[in-house]
Amino acid sequence: MKFLEAGFVQGFIRMANDGWEQGWHERNGGNLSYRVKPEEVEQVKEDFEPKEWQPIGTDVPDLAGEYFLVTGSGKYFRNVIIDPADSMCMIEVDEAGTNYRVVWGMVNGGRPTSELPSHLMNHEVKKKATDGRYRVVYHAHTTNLIALTFVLPLKDEVFTRELWEMATECPVVFPDGVGVVDWMVPGGREIAVATSELMKKYDVAVWAHHGMFATGEDFDLTFGLMHTVEKSAEILVKMLSMRSDKLQTITPDNFRDLARDFKVTLPEKFLYEK
Ligand code: 13P
Ligand code: ZN
C-alpha cells in the first residue's frame, strides 16, 4: 500500500488539520505523534527510505523498536494536509531506545518535532500504564487554556476543579483530572520528565503560558479530550470576563452524584470546600 493511502496516516493528517481549523496551531505551534501498530508498519514498509540514526535526547527503553508518525520541527499544521511528505515523518526507535531514524517523509529535510523527548516519554509512560492501549500524544497551543494560566494558581487541583465546573460532562471525559507544569523551557528533556511524571496520573498536562498535552487511545478520543478541555477553558474565560465570582455552580455533592450515576471515580482531592 502507498504510505499516504494507509488509514492510520489519513487519520493523523485529518487530526492535524482539525487542530489547525480550531486555531490552535499558529505558525509551527503544536505537534502530534502516533505509536504505529505492527500490522500498520507492515502495510507501508515497502515505501521506507531509512535515514541516519540520530539521538532522541532522552532514553525510552520501553519503546525500543517501535515506529511513530510525528509532525516535523518548524513545520506548519496548516500544511500537513497540503504536503504531508514535507510536514511529517515516520520514525523508528532503535533497540536501546536512545536513537531514532526517519524512515519516511521530511522529503525536503528537517527533523521530527523539537518536543520529541516529551512525546516519546509520554508514550512510554502511557504504553506501560494502559497495557499498550494509548497510542496518541498531542500538543496544541489552546488559546483559552493558556489565558487561564495567567490568572489561576498553577495547581492540578484548581485547574481540574475549575474546568470540571464549567461543563457537566467534563468530569466524565477526564475523571482523573489535569496536571499543571510550571513555566519551563520547552523542547528538552527536563520538561519531558516533568510532563511524563504527570502523565502517570492524568491524560492531560497543562504547560503554563504555553499550551497543553493530551494523550489517548486513538485520534478521535485524543482530539476530543483536547477539545473538551479547551471548550471548558473558553467558558471559564467568558465567565470570568463577566464577573469574578459565580452566582451558582456545580457543587462537590453534585459531582459525587454524577460520579455515582455515570460510574466514574472522581478523586476527593478535587472536591475540596472553597
Ligand atoms: P516544533 O515546530 O519543533 O514541533 O515546535 C512547536 C512547539 O509548539 C514547541 O512547543
Ligand atoms: Zn508548543
CSV table of C-alpha atoms and ligand atoms in Angstrom, one decimal:
chain,number,residue,atom,x,y,z
A,1,MET,CA,0.0,0.0,0.0
A,2,LYS,CA,1.2,3.5,-0.7
A,3,PHE,CA,2.1,5.3,2.5
A,4,LEU,CA,-0.3,8.1,2.2
A,5,GLU,CA,-3.3,5.8,1.5
A,6,ALA,CA,-3.0,3.9,4.8
A,7,GLY,CA,-5.9,4.5,7.2
A,8,PHE,CA,-3.7,5.5,10.2
A,9,VAL,CA,-1.8,8.0,8.0
A,10,GLN,CA,-5.1,9.5,6.8
A,11,GLY,CA,-6.3,9.7,10.4
A,12,PHE,CA,-3.2,11.5,11.5
A,13,ILE,CA,-3.5,14.1,8.7
A,14,ARG,CA,-7.1,14.7,9.4
A,15,MET,CA,-6.4,15.2,13.1
A,16,ALA,CA,-3.6,17.7,12.4
A,17,ASN,CA,-6.0,19.6,10.1
A,18,ASP,CA,-8.8,19.6,12.6
A,19,GLY,CA,-6.4,21.2,15.1
A,20,TRP,CA,-5.4,23.8,12.5
A,21,GLU,CA,-9.1,24.6,11.9
A,22,GLN,CA,-9.6,25.1,15.6
A,23,GLY,CA,-7.0,27.9,15.6
A,24,TRP,CA,-4.6,26.0,18.0
A,25,HIS,CA,-1.6,25.9,15.6
A,26,GLU,CA,-0.4,29.4,14.6
A,27,ARG,CA,2.8,29.2,12.5
A,28,ASN,CA,4.6,25.9,13.6
A,29,GLY,CA,2.8,25.8,17.0
A,30,GLY,CA,2.0,22.4,18.4
A,31,ASN,CA,3.0,18.8,17.4
A,32,LEU,CA,1.4,15.4,17.1
A,33,SER,CA,2.6,11.8,17.4
A,34,TYR,CA,1.1,8.3,16.9
A,35,ARG,CA,2.6,5.0,18.0
A,36,VAL,CA,2.1,2.8,15.0
A,37,LYS,CA,0.7,-0.7,15.3
A,38,PRO,CA,2.9,-3.6,14.0
A,39,GLU,CA,0.4,-4.5,11.3
A,40,GLU,CA,0.2,-0.9,10.2
A,41,VAL,CA,4.0,-0.8,9.8
A,42,GLU,CA,3.7,-3.9,7.6
A,43,GLN,CA,1.1,-2.1,5.4
A,44,VAL,CA,3.6,0.7,4.4
A,45,LYS,CA,7.1,-0.6,4.9
A,46,GLU,CA,7.8,-1.0,1.1
A,47,ASP,CA,7.8,2.8,0.9
A,48,PHE,CA,10.5,3.2,3.6
A,49,GLU,CA,13.8,5.0,2.9
A,50,PRO,CA,15.7,4.9,6.2
A,51,LYS,CA,18.0,7.9,7.0
A,52,GLU,CA,20.8,8.2,9.5
A,53,TRP,CA,20.3,7.4,13.2
A,54,GLN,CA,20.0,10.5,15.4
A,55,PRO,CA,19.9,10.9,19.2
A,56,ILE,CA,16.4,11.3,20.7
A,57,GLY,CA,17.8,13.5,23.6
A,58,THR,CA,16.4,11.1,26.2
A,59,ASP,CA,16.1,7.4,26.9
A,60,VAL,CA,12.9,5.5,26.1
A,61,PRO,CA,13.9,1.8,26.5
A,62,ASP,CA,10.3,0.6,26.7
A,63,LEU,CA,9.8,2.0,23.2
A,64,ALA,CA,12.7,0.0,21.6
A,65,GLY,CA,11.9,-1.0,18.0
A,66,GLU,CA,8.6,1.0,17.9
A,67,TYR,CA,7.6,3.2,15.0
A,68,PHE,CA,5.9,6.6,15.3
A,69,LEU,CA,4.3,9.1,13.0
A,70,VAL,CA,5.3,12.6,14.1
A,71,THR,CA,5.0,16.2,12.8
A,72,GLY,CA,8.2,17.9,11.8
A,73,SER,CA,10.0,20.6,13.7
A,74,GLY,CA,9.2,24.1,12.4
A,75,LYS,CA,6.5,22.6,10.1
A,76,TYR,CA,3.1,24.2,10.0
A,77,PHE,CA,-0.1,22.2,10.9
A,78,ARG,CA,-1.7,24.2,8.1
A,79,ASN,CA,0.5,22.4,5.6
A,80,VAL,CA,0.1,18.8,6.8
A,81,ILE,CA,-3.0,18.1,4.6
A,82,ILE,CA,-1.5,20.0,1.7
A,83,ASP,CA,2.0,18.5,1.7
A,84,PRO,CA,2.3,15.6,4.2
A,85,ALA,CA,5.6,14.3,2.9
A,86,ASP,CA,7.2,17.7,3.7
A,87,SER,CA,5.5,18.3,7.0
A,88,MET,CA,5.6,14.9,8.8
A,89,CYS,CA,7.6,11.7,9.1
A,90,MET,CA,7.6,8.2,10.3
A,91,ILE,CA,10.5,7.3,12.7
A,92,GLU,CA,11.9,4.1,14.0
A,93,VAL,CA,13.3,3.9,17.6
A,94,ASP,CA,16.5,1.8,17.9
A,95,GLU,CA,16.9,-1.3,20.1
A,96,ALA,CA,18.3,0.8,23.0
A,97,GLY,CA,15.6,3.4,23.0
A,98,THR,CA,18.2,6.2,22.6
A,99,ASN,CA,18.2,7.0,18.9
A,100,TYR,CA,15.7,7.3,16.1
A,101,ARG,CA,15.8,7.4,12.3
A,102,VAL,CA,13.4,8.8,9.8
A,103,VAL,CA,12.1,6.0,7.6
A,104,TRP,CA,9.5,8.1,5.6
A,105,GLY,CA,8.8,11.8,5.0
A,106,MET,CA,10.6,15.1,5.7
A,107,VAL,CA,11.4,14.9,2.0
A,108,ASN,CA,12.9,18.4,2.0
A,109,GLY,CA,15.0,17.8,5.1
A,110,GLY,CA,14.4,18.7,8.7
A,111,ARG,CA,13.7,16.6,11.8
A,112,PRO,CA,10.9,15.5,14.0
A,113,THR,CA,9.3,18.0,16.4
A,114,SER,CA,11.6,19.6,19.0
A,115,GLU,CA,9.2,18.2,21.6
A,116,LEU,CA,10.1,14.6,20.6
A,117,PRO,CA,11.5,13.9,24.1
A,118,SER,CA,8.1,14.9,25.7
A,119,HIS,CA,6.2,12.9,23.1
A,120,LEU,CA,8.2,9.8,23.5
A,121,MET,CA,8.5,9.9,27.3
A,122,ASN,CA,4.7,10.4,27.4
A,123,HIS,CA,4.2,7.4,25.1
A,124,GLU,CA,6.5,5.3,27.2
A,125,VAL,CA,4.5,6.1,30.4
A,126,LYS,CA,1.1,5.6,28.7
A,127,LYS,CA,2.1,2.4,27.0
A,128,LYS,CA,3.0,0.9,30.3
A,129,ALA,CA,0.1,2.3,32.3
A,130,THR,CA,-2.6,1.2,29.7
A,131,ASP,CA,-1.2,-2.1,28.6
A,132,GLY,CA,-0.4,-0.6,25.2
A,133,ARG,CA,-3.8,0.9,24.5
A,134,TYR,CA,-2.8,4.5,24.3
A,135,ARG,CA,-1.2,5.5,21.0
A,136,VAL,CA,-1.6,9.3,20.5
A,137,VAL,CA,0.2,12.2,22.1
A,138,TYR,CA,-1.0,15.7,21.1
A,139,HIS,CA,0.4,19.1,21.9
A,140,ALA,CA,-1.6,22.3,21.0
A,141,HIS,CA,-1.4,26.0,21.7
A,142,THR,CA,-5.0,26.2,23.0
A,143,THR,CA,-5.8,29.9,23.5
A,144,ASN,CA,-8.2,29.9,26.4
A,145,LEU,CA,-6.4,27.4,28.5
A,146,ILE,CA,-3.2,29.4,28.0
A,147,ALA,CA,-5.0,32.5,29.1
A,148,LEU,CA,-6.1,30.8,32.4
A,149,THR,CA,-2.5,30.0,33.3
A,150,PHE,CA,-2.1,33.8,33.9
A,151,VAL,CA,-5.0,34.0,36.4
A,152,LEU,CA,-5.4,30.7,38.1
A,153,PRO,CA,-3.0,29.2,40.7
A,154,LEU,CA,-0.8,26.7,38.8
A,155,LYS,CA,-2.1,23.7,40.8
A,156,ASP,CA,-3.6,20.4,39.5
A,157,GLU,CA,-6.5,20.7,42.0
A,158,VAL,CA,-7.5,24.2,41.0
A,159,PHE,CA,-7.3,23.7,37.2
A,160,THR,CA,-9.2,20.4,37.4
A,161,ARG,CA,-12.0,21.7,39.7
A,162,GLU,CA,-12.5,24.9,37.7
A,163,LEU,CA,-12.6,23.1,34.4
A,164,TRP,CA,-15.0,20.5,35.7
A,165,GLU,CA,-17.3,23.2,37.0
A,166,MET,CA,-17.7,24.8,33.5
A,167,ALA,CA,-19.4,21.8,31.8
A,168,THR,CA,-21.3,18.9,33.3
A,169,GLU,CA,-19.7,16.3,31.1
A,170,CYS,CA,-16.1,17.3,31.9
A,171,PRO,CA,-15.6,15.0,34.9
A,172,VAL,CA,-16.9,12.1,32.8
A,173,VAL,CA,-14.5,12.9,30.0
A,174,PHE,CA,-11.4,13.5,32.2
A,175,PRO,CA,-12.3,11.9,35.6
A,176,ASP,CA,-8.6,11.7,36.6
A,177,GLY,CA,-8.2,15.5,36.3
A,178,VAL,CA,-5.5,17.6,34.7
A,179,GLY,CA,-1.9,18.2,35.8
A,180,VAL,CA,0.0,21.5,35.6
A,181,VAL,CA,3.6,22.1,34.7
A,182,ASP,CA,5.1,25.5,35.8
A,183,TRP,CA,6.7,27.6,33.1
A,184,MET,CA,9.7,25.7,31.8
A,185,VAL,CA,12.0,26.0,28.7
A,186,PRO,CA,10.3,23.9,26.1
A,187,GLY,CA,11.9,21.3,23.8
A,188,GLY,CA,14.2,19.5,26.1
A,189,ARG,CA,14.5,16.5,28.5
A,190,GLU,CA,13.7,18.5,31.7
A,191,ILE,CA,10.1,19.5,30.6
A,192,ALA,CA,9.7,16.0,29.2
A,193,VAL,CA,10.5,14.4,32.6
A,194,ALA,CA,8.1,16.8,34.4
A,195,THR,CA,5.3,16.2,31.8
A,196,SER,CA,5.6,12.4,31.7
A,197,GLU,CA,5.6,12.3,35.5
A,198,LEU,CA,2.1,14.0,35.4
A,199,MET,CA,1.0,11.5,32.7
A,200,LYS,CA,1.4,8.7,35.2
A,201,LYS,CA,-1.7,10.2,36.9
A,202,TYR,CA,-3.5,12.2,34.2
A,203,ASP,CA,-4.3,12.2,30.4
A,204,VAL,CA,-3.9,16.0,30.2
A,205,ALA,CA,-0.9,18.2,31.2
A,206,VAL,CA,-1.1,22.0,31.0
A,207,TRP,CA,2.1,23.8,30.2
A,208,ALA,CA,1.9,27.3,31.9
A,209,HIS,CA,1.9,30.2,29.4
A,210,HIS,CA,2.4,27.7,26.5
A,211,GLY,CA,-0.3,25.1,25.8
A,212,MET,CA,-1.5,21.6,26.6
A,213,PHE,CA,-0.6,18.0,26.1
A,214,ALA,CA,-3.3,15.4,25.7
A,215,THR,CA,-3.0,11.6,25.4
A,216,GLY,CA,-5.4,8.9,24.4
A,217,GLU,CA,-6.2,5.6,22.7
A,218,ASP,CA,-6.9,6.9,19.2
A,219,PHE,CA,-7.2,10.1,17.2
A,220,ASP,CA,-10.8,10.8,18.0
A,221,LEU,CA,-10.5,10.3,21.7
A,222,THR,CA,-7.4,12.4,22.0
A,223,PHE,CA,-8.7,15.2,19.8
A,224,GLY,CA,-12.0,15.1,21.7
A,225,LEU,CA,-10.2,15.3,25.0
A,226,MET,CA,-8.2,18.4,23.9
A,227,HIS,CA,-11.4,19.9,22.5
A,228,THR,CA,-13.4,19.3,25.7
A,229,VAL,CA,-10.7,20.8,28.0
A,230,GLU,CA,-10.3,23.8,25.7
A,231,LYS,CA,-14.0,24.4,25.4
A,232,SER,CA,-14.3,24.3,29.2
A,233,ALA,CA,-11.5,26.8,29.4
A,234,GLU,CA,-13.3,29.0,27.0
A,235,ILE,CA,-16.4,29.0,29.1
A,236,LEU,CA,-14.3,29.9,32.2
A,237,VAL,CA,-12.7,32.8,30.4
A,238,LYS,CA,-16.1,34.1,29.3
A,239,MET,CA,-17.5,33.6,32.9
A,240,LEU,CA,-14.5,35.4,34.4
A,241,SER,CA,-14.9,38.2,31.8
A,242,MET,CA,-18.5,38.8,33.0
A,243,ARG,CA,-17.8,38.8,36.8
A,244,SER,CA,-15.1,37.3,39.0
A,245,ASP,CA,-17.4,35.2,41.1
A,246,LYS,CA,-20.2,32.6,40.3
A,247,LEU,CA,-23.8,33.1,41.4
A,248,GLN,CA,-24.2,29.3,41.2
A,249,THR,CA,-22.2,26.4,40.1
A,250,ILE,CA,-21.9,22.6,40.2
A,251,THR,CA,-21.2,21.7,43.9
A,252,PRO,CA,-18.9,18.9,45.3
A,253,ASP,CA,-22.1,16.9,46.2
A,254,ASN,CA,-23.4,17.4,42.6
A,255,PHE,CA,-20.1,15.9,41.3
A,256,ARG,CA,-20.5,12.9,43.8
A,257,ASP,CA,-24.0,12.3,42.4
A,258,LEU,CA,-22.7,12.5,38.8
A,259,ALA,CA,-19.9,10.1,39.6
A,260,ARG,CA,-22.3,7.5,41.0
A,261,ASP,CA,-24.7,7.6,38.0
A,262,PHE,CA,-22.0,7.8,35.4
A,263,LYS,CA,-19.9,5.2,37.1
A,264,VAL,CA,-16.7,7.2,37.3
A,265,THR,CA,-14.4,7.7,40.2
A,266,LEU,CA,-13.7,11.3,41.0
A,267,PRO,CA,-10.7,11.8,43.4
A,268,GLU,CA,-11.8,13.6,46.5
A,269,LYS,CA,-8.7,15.9,46.3
A,270,PHE,CA,-10.6,17.8,43.6
A,271,LEU,CA,-13.8,18.1,45.6
A,272,TYR,CA,-12.5,20.4,48.3
A,273,GLU,CA,-14.6,23.0,50.0
A,274,LYS,CA,-13.8,26.5,48.7
B,1,13P,P1,8.1,22.2,16.7
B,1,13P,O1,7.8,23.0,15.5
B,1,13P,O2,9.5,21.8,16.9
B,1,13P,O3,7.1,21.0,16.8
B,1,13P,O4,7.7,23.1,18.0
B,1,13P,C1,6.4,23.7,18.1
B,1,13P,C2,6.0,23.8,19.5
B,1,13P,O5,4.9,24.0,19.8
B,1,13P,C3,7.1,23.8,20.6
B,1,13P,O6,6.5,23.6,21.8
B,2,ZN,ZN,4.4,24.4,21.9
